PDB file of C-alpha atoms in Angstrom:
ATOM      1  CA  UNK A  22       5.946 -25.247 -18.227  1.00  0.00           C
ATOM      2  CA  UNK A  23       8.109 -22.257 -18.496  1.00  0.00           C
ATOM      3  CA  UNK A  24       8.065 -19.293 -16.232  1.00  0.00           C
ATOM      4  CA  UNK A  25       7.563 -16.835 -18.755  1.00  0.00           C
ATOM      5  CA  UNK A  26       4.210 -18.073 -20.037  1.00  0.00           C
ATOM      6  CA  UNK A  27       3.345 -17.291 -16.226  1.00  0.00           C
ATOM      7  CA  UNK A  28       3.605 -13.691 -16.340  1.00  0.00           C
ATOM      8  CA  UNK A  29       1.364 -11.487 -18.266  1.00  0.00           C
ATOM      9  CA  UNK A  30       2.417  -8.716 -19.290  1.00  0.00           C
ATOM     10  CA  UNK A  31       0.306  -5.670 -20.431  1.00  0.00           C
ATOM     11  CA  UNK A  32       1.834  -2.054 -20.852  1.00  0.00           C
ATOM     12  CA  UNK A  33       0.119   0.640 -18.961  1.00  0.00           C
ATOM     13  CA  UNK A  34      -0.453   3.858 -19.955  1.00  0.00           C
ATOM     14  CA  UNK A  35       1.324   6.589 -19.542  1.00  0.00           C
ATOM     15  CA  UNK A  36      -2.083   8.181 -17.512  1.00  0.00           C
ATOM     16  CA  UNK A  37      -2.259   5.781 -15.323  1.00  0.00           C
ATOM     17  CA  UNK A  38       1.492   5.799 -14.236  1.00  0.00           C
ATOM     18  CA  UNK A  39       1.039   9.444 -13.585  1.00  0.00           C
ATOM     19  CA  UNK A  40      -2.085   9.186 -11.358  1.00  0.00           C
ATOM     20  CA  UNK A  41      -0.191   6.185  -9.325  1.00  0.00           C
ATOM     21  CA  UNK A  42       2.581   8.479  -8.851  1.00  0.00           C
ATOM     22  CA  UNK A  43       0.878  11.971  -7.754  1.00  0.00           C
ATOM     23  CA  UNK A  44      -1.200   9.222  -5.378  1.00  0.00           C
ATOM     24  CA  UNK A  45       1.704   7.585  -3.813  1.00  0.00           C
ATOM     25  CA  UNK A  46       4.046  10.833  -3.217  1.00  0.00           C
ATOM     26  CA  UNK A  47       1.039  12.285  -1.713  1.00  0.00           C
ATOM     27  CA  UNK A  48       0.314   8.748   0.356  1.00  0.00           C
ATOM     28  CA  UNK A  49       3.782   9.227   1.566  1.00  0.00           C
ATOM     29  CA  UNK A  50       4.299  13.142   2.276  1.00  0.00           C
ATOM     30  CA  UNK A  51       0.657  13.005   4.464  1.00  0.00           C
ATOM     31  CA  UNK A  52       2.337   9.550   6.343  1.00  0.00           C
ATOM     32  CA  UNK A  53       5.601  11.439   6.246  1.00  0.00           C
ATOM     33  CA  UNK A  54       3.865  14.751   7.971  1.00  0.00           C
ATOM     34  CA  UNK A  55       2.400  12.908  10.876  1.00  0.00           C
ATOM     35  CA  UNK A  56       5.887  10.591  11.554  1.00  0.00           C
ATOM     36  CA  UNK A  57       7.332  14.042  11.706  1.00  0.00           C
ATOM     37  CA  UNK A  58       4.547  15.969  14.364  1.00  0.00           C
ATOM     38  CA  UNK A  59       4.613  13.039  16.606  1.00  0.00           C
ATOM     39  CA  UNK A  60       8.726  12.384  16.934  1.00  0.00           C
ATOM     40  CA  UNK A  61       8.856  16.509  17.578  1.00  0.00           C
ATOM     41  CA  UNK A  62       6.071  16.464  20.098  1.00  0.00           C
ATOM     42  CA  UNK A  63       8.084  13.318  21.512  1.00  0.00           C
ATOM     43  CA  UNK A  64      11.440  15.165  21.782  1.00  0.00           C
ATOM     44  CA  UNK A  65       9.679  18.176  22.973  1.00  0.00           C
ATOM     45  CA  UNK A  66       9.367  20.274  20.261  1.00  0.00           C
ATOM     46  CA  UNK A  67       6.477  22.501  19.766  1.00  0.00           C
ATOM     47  CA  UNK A  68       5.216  25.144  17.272  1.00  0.00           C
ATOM     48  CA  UNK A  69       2.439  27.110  16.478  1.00  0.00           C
ATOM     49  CA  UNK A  70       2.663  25.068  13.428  1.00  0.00           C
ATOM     50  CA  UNK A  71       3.182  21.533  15.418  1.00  0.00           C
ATOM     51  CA  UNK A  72       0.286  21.824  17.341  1.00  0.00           C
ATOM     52  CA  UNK A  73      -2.466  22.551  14.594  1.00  0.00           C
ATOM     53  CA  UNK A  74      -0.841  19.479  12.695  1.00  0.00           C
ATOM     54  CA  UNK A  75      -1.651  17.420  15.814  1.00  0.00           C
ATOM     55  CA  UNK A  76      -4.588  18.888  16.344  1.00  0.00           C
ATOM     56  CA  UNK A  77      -5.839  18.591  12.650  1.00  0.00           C
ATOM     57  CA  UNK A  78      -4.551  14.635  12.674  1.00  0.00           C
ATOM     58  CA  UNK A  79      -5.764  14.117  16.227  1.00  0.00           C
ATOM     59  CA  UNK A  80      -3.003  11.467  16.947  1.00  0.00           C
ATOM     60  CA  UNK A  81      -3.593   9.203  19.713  1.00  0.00           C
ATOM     61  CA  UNK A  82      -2.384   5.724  20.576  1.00  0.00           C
ATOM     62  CA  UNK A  83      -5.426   4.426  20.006  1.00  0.00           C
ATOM     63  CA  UNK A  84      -5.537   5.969  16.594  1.00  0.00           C
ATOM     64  CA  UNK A  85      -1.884   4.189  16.054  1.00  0.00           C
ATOM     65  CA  UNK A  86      -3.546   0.640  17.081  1.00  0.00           C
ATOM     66  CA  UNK A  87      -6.808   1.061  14.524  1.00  0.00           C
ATOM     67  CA  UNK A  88      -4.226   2.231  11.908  1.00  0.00           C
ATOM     68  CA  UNK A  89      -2.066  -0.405  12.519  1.00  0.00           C
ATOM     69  CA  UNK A  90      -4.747  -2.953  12.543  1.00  0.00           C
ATOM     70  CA  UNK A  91      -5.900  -2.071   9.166  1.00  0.00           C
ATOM     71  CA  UNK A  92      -2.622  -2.222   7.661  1.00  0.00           C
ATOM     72  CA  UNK A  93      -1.987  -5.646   9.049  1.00  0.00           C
ATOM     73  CA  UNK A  94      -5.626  -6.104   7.680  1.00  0.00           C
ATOM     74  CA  UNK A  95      -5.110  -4.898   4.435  1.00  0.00           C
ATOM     75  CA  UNK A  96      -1.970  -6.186   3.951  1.00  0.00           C
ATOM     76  CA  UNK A  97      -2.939  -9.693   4.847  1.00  0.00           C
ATOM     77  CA  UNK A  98      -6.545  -9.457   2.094  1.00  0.00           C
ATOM     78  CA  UNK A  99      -3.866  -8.353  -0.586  1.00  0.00           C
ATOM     79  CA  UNK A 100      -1.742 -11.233   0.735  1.00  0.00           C
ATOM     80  CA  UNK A 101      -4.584 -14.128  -0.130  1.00  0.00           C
ATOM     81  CA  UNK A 102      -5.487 -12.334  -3.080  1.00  0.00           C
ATOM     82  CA  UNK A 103      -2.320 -12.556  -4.465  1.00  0.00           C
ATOM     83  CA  UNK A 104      -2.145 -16.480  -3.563  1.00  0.00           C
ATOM     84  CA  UNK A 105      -5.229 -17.335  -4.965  1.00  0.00           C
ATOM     85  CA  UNK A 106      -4.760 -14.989  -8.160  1.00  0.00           C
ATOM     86  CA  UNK A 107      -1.282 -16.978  -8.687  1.00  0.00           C
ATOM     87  CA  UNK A 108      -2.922 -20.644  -7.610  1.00  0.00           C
ATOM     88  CA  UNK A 109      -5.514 -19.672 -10.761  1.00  0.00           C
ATOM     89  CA  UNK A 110      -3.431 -18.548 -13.309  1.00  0.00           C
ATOM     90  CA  UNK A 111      -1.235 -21.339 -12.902  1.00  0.00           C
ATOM     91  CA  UNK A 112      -4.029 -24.163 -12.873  1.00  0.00           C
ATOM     92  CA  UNK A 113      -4.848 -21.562 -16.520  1.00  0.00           C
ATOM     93  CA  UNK A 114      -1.455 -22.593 -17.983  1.00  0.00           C
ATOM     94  CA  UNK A 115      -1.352 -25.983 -17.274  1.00  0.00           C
ATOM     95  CA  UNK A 116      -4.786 -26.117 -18.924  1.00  0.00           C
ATOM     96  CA  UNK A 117      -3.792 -24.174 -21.707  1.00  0.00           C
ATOM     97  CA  UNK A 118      -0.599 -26.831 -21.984  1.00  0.00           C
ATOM     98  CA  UNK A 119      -2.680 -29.666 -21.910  1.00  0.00           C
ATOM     99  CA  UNK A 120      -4.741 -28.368 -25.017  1.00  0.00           C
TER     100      UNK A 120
END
């Protein structure tokens, strides 16, 4: 069985690639924004500015342990998923081999 019969490949729209990327750079400036507030307010540096961001995220450590929790969550789900997902399409090809 050759690798490249694994992989399917399907070309995605122009769209699509657009709304991924206005979603991630605005994933990453927001997670980006709070690293920022919280290593000022840990050096001791505070604005007007500084403290409504803090405010308006309402960063706590117990907020850090739920948020990390749900990555380690997440990322673990996508994890199996991706197992499984591979496991089937394989068991596909070799079917489609054997016809």
């Amino acid at each position: 069985m050759d690798k490249q019969q694994l992989v399917i490949r399907k070309k995605t729209s122009l769209g699509a690639r657009l709304r991924r990327l206005v979603l991630l750079v605005v994933l990453w400036a927001i997670a980006l924004g709070v690293l920022t507030v919280n290593v000022c307010f840990m050096l001791g540096i505070y604005t007007d500015a500084l403290v409504v961001n803090y405010a308006l995220f309402n960063l706590s450590f117990r907020m850090y342990k739920v948020l990390g929790l749900t990555i380690v969550l997440v990322g673990g789900l996508v994890a199996v998923y991706g197992v499984c997902h591979l496991r089937r399409l394989k068991r596909k090809a070799v079917q489609h081999d054997q016809n």
